[in-house]
CSV table of C-alpha atoms in Angstrom, one decimal:
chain,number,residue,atom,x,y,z
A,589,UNK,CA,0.0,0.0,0.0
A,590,UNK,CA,1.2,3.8,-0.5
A,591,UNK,CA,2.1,5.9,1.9
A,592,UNK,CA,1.9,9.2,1.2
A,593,UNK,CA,4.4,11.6,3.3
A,594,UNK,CA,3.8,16.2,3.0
A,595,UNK,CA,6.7,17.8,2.2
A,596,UNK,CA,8.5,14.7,-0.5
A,597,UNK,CA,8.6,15.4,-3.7
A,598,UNK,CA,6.9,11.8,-4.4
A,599,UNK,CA,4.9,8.7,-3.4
A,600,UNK,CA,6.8,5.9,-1.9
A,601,UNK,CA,5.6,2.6,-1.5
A,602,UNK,CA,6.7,1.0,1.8
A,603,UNK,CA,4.5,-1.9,3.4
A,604,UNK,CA,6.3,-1.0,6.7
A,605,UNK,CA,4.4,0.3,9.6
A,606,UNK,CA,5.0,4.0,10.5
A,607,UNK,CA,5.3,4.7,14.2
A,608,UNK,CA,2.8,6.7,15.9
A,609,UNK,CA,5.1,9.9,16.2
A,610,UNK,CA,8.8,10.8,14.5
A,611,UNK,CA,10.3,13.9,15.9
A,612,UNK,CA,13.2,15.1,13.0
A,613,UNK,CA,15.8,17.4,14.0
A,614,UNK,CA,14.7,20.3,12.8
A,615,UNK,CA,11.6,20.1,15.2
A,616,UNK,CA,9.5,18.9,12.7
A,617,UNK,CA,6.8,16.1,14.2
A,618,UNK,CA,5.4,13.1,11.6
A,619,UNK,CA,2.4,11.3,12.9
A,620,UNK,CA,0.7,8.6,12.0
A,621,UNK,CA,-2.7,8.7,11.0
A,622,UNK,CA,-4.4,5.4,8.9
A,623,UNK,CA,-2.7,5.0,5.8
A,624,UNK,CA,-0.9,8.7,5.6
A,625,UNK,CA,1.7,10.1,7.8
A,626,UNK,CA,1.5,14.4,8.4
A,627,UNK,CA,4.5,16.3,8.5
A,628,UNK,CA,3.8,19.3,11.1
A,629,UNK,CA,5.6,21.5,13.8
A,630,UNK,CA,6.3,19.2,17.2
A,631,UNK,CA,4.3,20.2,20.1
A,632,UNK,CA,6.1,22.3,22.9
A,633,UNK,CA,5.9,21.7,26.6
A,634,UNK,CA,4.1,24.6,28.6
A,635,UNK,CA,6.0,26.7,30.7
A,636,UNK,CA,5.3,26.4,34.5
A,637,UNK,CA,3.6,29.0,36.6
A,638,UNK,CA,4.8,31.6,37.2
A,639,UNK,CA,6.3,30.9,41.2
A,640,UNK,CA,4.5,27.4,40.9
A,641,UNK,CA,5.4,23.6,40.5
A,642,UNK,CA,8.0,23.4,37.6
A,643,UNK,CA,10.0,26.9,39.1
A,644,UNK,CA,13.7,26.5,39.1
A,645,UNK,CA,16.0,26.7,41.9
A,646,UNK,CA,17.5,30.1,40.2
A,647,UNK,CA,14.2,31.6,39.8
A,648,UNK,CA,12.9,30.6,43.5
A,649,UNK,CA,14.9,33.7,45.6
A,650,UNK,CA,13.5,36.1,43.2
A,651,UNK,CA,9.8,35.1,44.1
A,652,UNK,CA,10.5,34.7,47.4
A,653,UNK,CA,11.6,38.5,47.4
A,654,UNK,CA,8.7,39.5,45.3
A,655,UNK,CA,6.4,38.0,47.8
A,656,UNK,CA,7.9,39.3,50.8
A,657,UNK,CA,8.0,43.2,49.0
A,658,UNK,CA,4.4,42.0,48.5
A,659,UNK,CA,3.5,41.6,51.8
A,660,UNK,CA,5.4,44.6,53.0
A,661,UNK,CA,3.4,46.7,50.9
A,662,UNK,CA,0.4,45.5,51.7
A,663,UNK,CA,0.9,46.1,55.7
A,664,UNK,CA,2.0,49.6,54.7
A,665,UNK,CA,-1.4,50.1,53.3
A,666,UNK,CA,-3.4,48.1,56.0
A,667,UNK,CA,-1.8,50.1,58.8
A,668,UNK,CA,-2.4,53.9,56.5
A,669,UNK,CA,-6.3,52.7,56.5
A,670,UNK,CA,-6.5,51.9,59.4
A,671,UNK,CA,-5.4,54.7,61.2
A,672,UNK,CA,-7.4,57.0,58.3
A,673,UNK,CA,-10.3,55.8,56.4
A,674,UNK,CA,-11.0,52.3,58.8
A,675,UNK,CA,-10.1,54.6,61.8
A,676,UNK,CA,-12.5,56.9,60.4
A,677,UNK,CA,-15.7,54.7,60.2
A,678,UNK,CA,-14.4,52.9,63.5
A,679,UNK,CA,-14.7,56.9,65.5
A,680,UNK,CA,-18.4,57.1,64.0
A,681,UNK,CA,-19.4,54.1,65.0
A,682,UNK,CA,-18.1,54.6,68.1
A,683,UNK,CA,-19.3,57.5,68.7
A,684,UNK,CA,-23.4,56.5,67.9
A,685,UNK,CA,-22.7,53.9,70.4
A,686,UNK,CA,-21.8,56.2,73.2
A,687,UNK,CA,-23.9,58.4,72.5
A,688,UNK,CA,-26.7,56.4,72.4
A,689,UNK,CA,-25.6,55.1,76.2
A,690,UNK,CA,-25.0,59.1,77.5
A,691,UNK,CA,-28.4,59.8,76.0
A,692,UNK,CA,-30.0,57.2,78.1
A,693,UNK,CA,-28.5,58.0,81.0
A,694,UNK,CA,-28.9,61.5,80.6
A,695,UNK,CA,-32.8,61.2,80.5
A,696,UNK,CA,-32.5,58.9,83.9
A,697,UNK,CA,-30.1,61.0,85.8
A,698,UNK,CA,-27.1,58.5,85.6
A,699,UNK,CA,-24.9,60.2,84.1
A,700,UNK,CA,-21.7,60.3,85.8
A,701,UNK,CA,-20.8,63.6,87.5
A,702,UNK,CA,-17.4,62.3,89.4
A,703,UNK,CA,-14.6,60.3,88.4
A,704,UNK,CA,-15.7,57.2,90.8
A,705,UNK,CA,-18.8,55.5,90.9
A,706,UNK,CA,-20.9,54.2,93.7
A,707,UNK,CA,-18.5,52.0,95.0
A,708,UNK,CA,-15.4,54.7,95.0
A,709,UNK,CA,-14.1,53.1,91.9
A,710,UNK,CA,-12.9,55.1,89.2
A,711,UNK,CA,-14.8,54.8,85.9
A,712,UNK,CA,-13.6,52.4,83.4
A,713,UNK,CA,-11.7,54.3,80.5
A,714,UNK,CA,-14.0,54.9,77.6
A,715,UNK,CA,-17.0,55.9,79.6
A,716,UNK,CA,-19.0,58.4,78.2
A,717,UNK,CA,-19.0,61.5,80.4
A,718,UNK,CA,-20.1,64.5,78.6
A,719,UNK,CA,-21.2,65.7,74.8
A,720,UNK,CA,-19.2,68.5,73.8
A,721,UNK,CA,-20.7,71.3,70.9
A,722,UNK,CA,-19.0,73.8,68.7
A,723,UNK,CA,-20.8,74.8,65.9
A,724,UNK,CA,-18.7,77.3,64.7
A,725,UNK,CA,-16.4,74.4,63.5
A,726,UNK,CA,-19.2,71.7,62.9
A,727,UNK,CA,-18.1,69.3,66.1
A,728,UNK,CA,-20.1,67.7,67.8
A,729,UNK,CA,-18.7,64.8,69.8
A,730,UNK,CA,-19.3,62.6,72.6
A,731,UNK,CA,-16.3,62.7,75.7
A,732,UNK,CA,-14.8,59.6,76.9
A,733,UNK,CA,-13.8,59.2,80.3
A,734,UNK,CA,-10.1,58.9,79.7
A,735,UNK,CA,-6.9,60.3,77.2
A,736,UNK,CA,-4.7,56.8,76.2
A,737,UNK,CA,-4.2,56.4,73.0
A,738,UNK,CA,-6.7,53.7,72.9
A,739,UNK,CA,-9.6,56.5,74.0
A,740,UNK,CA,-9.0,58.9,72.0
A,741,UNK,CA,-9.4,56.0,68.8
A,742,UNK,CA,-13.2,56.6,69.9
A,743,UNK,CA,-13.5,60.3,70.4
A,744,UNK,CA,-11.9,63.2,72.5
A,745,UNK,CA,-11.2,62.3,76.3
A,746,UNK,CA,-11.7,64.1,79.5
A,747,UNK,CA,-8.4,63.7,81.5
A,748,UNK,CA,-8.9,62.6,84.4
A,749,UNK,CA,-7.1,64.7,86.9
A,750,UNK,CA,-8.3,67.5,86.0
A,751,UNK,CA,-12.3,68.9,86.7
A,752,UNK,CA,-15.1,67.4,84.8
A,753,UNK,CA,-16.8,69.6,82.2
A,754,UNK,CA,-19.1,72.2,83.5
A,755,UNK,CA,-17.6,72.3,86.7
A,756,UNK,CA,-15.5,74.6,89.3
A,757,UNK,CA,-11.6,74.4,88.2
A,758,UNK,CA,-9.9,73.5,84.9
A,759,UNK,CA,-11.3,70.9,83.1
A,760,UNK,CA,-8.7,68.9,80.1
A,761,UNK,CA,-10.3,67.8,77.0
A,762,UNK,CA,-7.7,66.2,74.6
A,763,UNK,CA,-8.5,64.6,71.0
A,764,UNK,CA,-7.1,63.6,67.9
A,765,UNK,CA,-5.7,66.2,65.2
A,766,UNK,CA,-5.7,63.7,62.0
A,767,UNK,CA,-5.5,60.2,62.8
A,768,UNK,CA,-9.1,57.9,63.6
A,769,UNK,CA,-11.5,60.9,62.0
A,770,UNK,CA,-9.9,63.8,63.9
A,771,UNK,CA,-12.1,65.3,65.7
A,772,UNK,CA,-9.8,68.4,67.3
A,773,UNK,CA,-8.7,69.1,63.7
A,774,UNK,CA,-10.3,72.3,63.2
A,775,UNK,CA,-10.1,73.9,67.0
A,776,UNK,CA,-7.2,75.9,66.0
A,777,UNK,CA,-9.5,77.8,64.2
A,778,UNK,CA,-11.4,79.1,66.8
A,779,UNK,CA,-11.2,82.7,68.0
A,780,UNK,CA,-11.5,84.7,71.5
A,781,UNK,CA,-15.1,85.2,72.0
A,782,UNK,CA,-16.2,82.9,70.2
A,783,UNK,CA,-18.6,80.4,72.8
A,784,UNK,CA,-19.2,76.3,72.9
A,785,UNK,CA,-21.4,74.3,75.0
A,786,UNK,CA,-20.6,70.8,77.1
A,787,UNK,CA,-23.4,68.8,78.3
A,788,UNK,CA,-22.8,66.7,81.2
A,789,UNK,CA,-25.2,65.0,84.0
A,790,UNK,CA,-25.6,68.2,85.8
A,791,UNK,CA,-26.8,70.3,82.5
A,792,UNK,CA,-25.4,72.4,79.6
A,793,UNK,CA,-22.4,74.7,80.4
A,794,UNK,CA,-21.4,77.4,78.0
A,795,UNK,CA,-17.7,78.5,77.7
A,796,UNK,CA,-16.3,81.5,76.0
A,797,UNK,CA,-12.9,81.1,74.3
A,798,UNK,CA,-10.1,83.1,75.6
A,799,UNK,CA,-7.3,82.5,73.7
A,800,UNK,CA,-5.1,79.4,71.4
A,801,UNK,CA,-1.6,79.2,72.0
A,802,UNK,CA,0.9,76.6,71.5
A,803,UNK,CA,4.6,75.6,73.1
A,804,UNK,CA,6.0,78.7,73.9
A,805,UNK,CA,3.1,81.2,73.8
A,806,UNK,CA,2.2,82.9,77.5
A,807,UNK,CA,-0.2,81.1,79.9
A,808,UNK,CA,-3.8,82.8,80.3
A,809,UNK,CA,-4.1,84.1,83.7
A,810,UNK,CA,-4.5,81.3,86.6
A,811,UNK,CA,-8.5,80.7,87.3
A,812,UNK,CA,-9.9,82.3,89.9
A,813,UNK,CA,-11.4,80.2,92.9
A,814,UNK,CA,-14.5,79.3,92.3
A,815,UNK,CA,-14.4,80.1,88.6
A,816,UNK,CA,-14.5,77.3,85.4
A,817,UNK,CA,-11.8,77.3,82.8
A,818,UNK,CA,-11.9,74.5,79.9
A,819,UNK,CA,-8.4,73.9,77.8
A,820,UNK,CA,-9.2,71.8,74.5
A,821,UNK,CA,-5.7,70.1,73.3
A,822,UNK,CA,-4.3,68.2,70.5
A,823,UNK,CA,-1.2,68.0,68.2
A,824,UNK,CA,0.1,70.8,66.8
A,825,UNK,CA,2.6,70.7,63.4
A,826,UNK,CA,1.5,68.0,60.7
A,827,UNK,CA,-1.4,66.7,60.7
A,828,UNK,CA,1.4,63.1,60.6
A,829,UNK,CA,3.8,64.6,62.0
A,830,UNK,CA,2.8,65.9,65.7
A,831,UNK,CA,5.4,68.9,66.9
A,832,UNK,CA,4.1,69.7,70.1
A,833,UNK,CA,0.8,70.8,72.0
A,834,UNK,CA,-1.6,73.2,70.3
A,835,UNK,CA,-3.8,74.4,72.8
A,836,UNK,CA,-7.4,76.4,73.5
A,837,UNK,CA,-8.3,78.0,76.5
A,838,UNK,CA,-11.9,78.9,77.5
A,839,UNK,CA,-13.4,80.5,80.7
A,840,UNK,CA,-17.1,79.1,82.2
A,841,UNK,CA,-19.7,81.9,81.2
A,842,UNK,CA,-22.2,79.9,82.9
A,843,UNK,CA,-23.2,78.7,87.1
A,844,UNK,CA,-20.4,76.1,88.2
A,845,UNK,CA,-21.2,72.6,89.5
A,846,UNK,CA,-19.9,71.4,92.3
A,847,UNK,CA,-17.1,68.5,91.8
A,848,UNK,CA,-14.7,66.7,93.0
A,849,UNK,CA,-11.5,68.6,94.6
A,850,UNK,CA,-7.9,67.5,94.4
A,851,UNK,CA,-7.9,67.8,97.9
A,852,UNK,CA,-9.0,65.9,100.3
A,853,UNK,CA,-9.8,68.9,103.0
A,854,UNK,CA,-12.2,71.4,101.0
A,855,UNK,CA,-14.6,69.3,98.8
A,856,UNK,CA,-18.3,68.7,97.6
A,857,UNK,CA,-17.9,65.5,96.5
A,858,UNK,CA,-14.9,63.9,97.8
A,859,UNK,CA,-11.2,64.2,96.8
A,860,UNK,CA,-10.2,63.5,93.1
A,861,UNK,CA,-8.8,60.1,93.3
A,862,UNK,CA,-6.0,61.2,90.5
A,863,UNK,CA,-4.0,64.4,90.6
A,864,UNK,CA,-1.3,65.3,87.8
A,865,UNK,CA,1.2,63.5,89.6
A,866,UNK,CA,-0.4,59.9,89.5
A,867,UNK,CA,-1.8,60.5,86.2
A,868,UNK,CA,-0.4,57.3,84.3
A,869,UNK,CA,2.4,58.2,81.3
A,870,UNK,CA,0.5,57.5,78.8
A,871,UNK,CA,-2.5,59.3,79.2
A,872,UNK,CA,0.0,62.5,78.7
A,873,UNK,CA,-0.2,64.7,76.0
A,874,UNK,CA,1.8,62.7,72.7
A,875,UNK,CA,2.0,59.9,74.8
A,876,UNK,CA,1.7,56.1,73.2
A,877,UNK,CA,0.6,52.9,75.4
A,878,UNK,CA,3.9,50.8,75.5
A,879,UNK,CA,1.4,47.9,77.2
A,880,UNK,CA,0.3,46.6,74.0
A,881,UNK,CA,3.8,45.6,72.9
A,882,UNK,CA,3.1,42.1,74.2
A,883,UNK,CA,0.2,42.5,71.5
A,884,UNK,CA,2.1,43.9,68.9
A,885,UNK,CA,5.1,40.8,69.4
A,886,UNK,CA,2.3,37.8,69.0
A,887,UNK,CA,0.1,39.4,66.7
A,888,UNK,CA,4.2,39.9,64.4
A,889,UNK,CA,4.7,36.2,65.3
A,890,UNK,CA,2.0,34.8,63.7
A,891,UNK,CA,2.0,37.8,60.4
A,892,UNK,CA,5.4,35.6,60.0
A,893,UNK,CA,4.0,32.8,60.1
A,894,UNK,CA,1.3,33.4,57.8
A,895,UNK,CA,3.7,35.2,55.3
A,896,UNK,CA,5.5,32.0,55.3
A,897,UNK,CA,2.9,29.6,54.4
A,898,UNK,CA,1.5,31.5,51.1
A,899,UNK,CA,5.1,31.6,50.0
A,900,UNK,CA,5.6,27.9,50.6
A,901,UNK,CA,1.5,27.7,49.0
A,902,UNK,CA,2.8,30.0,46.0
A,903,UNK,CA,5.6,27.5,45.2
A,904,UNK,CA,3.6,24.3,45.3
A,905,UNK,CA,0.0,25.5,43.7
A,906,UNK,CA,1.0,29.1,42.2
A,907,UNK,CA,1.0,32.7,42.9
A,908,UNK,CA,-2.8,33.0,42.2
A,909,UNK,CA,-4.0,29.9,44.2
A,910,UNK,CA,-1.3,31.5,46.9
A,911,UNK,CA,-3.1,34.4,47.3
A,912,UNK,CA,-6.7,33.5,46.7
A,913,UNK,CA,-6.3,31.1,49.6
A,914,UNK,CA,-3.6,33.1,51.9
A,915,UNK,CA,-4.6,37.0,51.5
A,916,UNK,CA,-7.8,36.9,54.0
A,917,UNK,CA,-5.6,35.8,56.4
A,918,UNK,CA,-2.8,38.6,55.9
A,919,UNK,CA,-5.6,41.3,55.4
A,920,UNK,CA,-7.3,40.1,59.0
A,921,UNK,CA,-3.6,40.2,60.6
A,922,UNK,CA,-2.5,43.0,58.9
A,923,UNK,CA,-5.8,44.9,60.5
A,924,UNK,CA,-5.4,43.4,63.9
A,925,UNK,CA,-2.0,44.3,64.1
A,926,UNK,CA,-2.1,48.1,62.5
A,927,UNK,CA,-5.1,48.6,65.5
A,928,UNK,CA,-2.1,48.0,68.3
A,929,UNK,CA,0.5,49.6,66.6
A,930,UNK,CA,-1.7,52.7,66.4
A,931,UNK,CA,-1.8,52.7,70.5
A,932,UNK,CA,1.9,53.1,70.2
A,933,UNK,CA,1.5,56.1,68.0
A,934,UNK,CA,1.0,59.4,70.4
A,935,UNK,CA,-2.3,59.8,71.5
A,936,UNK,CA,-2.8,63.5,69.6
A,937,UNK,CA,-1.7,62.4,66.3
């Protein structure tokens, strides 16, 4: 029988059988098919995936860099939203929350007035003592008892050796400039004579604004006894890059409640439990909470870990499968661990 082979110039008869595939040598592939054998290009083996099975030991550091540069950048960008945009919808959240507890409290006549409660226990940090009003510069926020780093994530914080709002002596009110929605942003901008209310468990108080000043500016006159002075504090330089105190000083306008006293001889409602000496570090002004470093260590720990997996995952199933299957994780670790490293950031930022 003729065989017929594409690309000869003629027929040749050969009774032998053709096997199923020739390769030649210049890469040209005959295969058999019934009584003709085709002449046509050999078939070429498929690369491997990229950073999958098939990789070669050169190529393997270079993926290994490119996915550590990977996740690198995508902690950088975790821990930027979380202190801006996440940080942002975490403060309103947090804010409808305590207000709606301060509200309720308010109409029952719960609200706290003193920096203990019934039991001579101070308050827990984060309690809401007080809603604080200044339309001039559209705020309108709920105080928390409280100025760590962790507070002031929530809203702006009453310090707690100093008076509460809307009472006799000088009451401390420190928040954010930029960082978790910024709620003291604008209070530079206020001017003297300009007024702002503070609602607390004993009513509204109305202040009038004295003065702004930062490091280095003179002190307002000391309060008179018996008189109310408010001082509203956060960062001053970048709204990133906190260079000192940037402060605003208001006098009471309005009655002054009775409060607690720093000491223990001449009070309404007992001695203030903390005075400026046993205020803990960080709930100073620009200061960070180094308690959360244990945090900070095991949340690292097991970011390691993690990374390590979907690199070992992107050399045995590929770079896609890799991160299909390992970025959830990194994104929830990356979040966990930006929220504690923010607490080591200075609590005006």
């Amino acid at each position: 029988m003729a065989r017929t082979v594409e690309g000869t110039a003629s027929a040749v008869d050969d009774t032998r059988p053709l096997p199923p595939v020739i390769t030649g040598s210049a890469g040209l592939e005959v295969r058999r098919t019934d009584d003709l054998a085709v002449v046509g290009p050999a078939a070429t083996a498929q690369p491997p995936r990229p950073g999958g099975p098939g990789t070669s030991a050169q190529d393997r550091p270079l993926y290994v860099v490119s996915s550590v540069m990977t996740i690198v950048s995508i902690m950088a960008l975790t821990f930027m939203a979380t202190i801006s945009v996440i940080g942002g919808v975490r403060h309103a959240r947090d804010q409808q929350t305590a207000f709606a507890l301060l509200r309720g409290q308010l109409a029952t006549g719960t609200a706290p007035v003193t920096q203990t409660d019934a039991k001579g226990r101070l308050r827990p940090l984060g309690t809401p003592v007080a809603v604080l009003d200044i339309p001039q510069i559209g705020l309108r926020e709920v105080v928390l008892e409280g100025t760590t780093s962790g507070v002031l994530r929530s809203g702006p914080g009453h310090r707690r050796d100093s008076a509460l709002p809307g009472q006799e002596g000088v009451s401390v009110l420190m928040g954010r400039q930029a960082a978790f929605g910024g709620p003291f942003h604008e209070i530079k901008r206020l001017r003297k004579g300009q007024v702002f209310t503070v609602t607390t468990g004993q009513g509204t108080a109305t202040y009038r604004v004295i003065g702004v000043r930062r490091a280095g500016d003179p002190a307002p006159p000391l309060v008179q006894a018996g008189k109310g002075r408010m001082i509203l504090m956060t960062a001053a330089g970048g709204d990133w890059v906190p260079q000192g105190t940037l402060r605003v000083d208001a006098d009471l306008v309005t009655t002054q409640k009775p409060g607690e006293r720093p000491a223990p001889t001449v009070h309404d409602s007992g001695p203030r439990p903390l005075t400026a000496a046993s205020l803990p570090l960080p709930e100073r002004p620009l200061q960070g909470e180094p308690g959360v470093w244990v945090w900070v260590l095991l949340l690292t720990q097991l970011l390691f870990a993690a990374s390590v997996a979907v690199t070992w995952a992107r050399f045995r199933w590929g770079a896609w499968q890799a991160w299909t299957a390992g970025g959830p994780l990194l994104l929830a670790i990356g979040v966990a661990l930006s929220a504690q490293v923010a607490r080591l950031l200075p609590n005006l930022m």
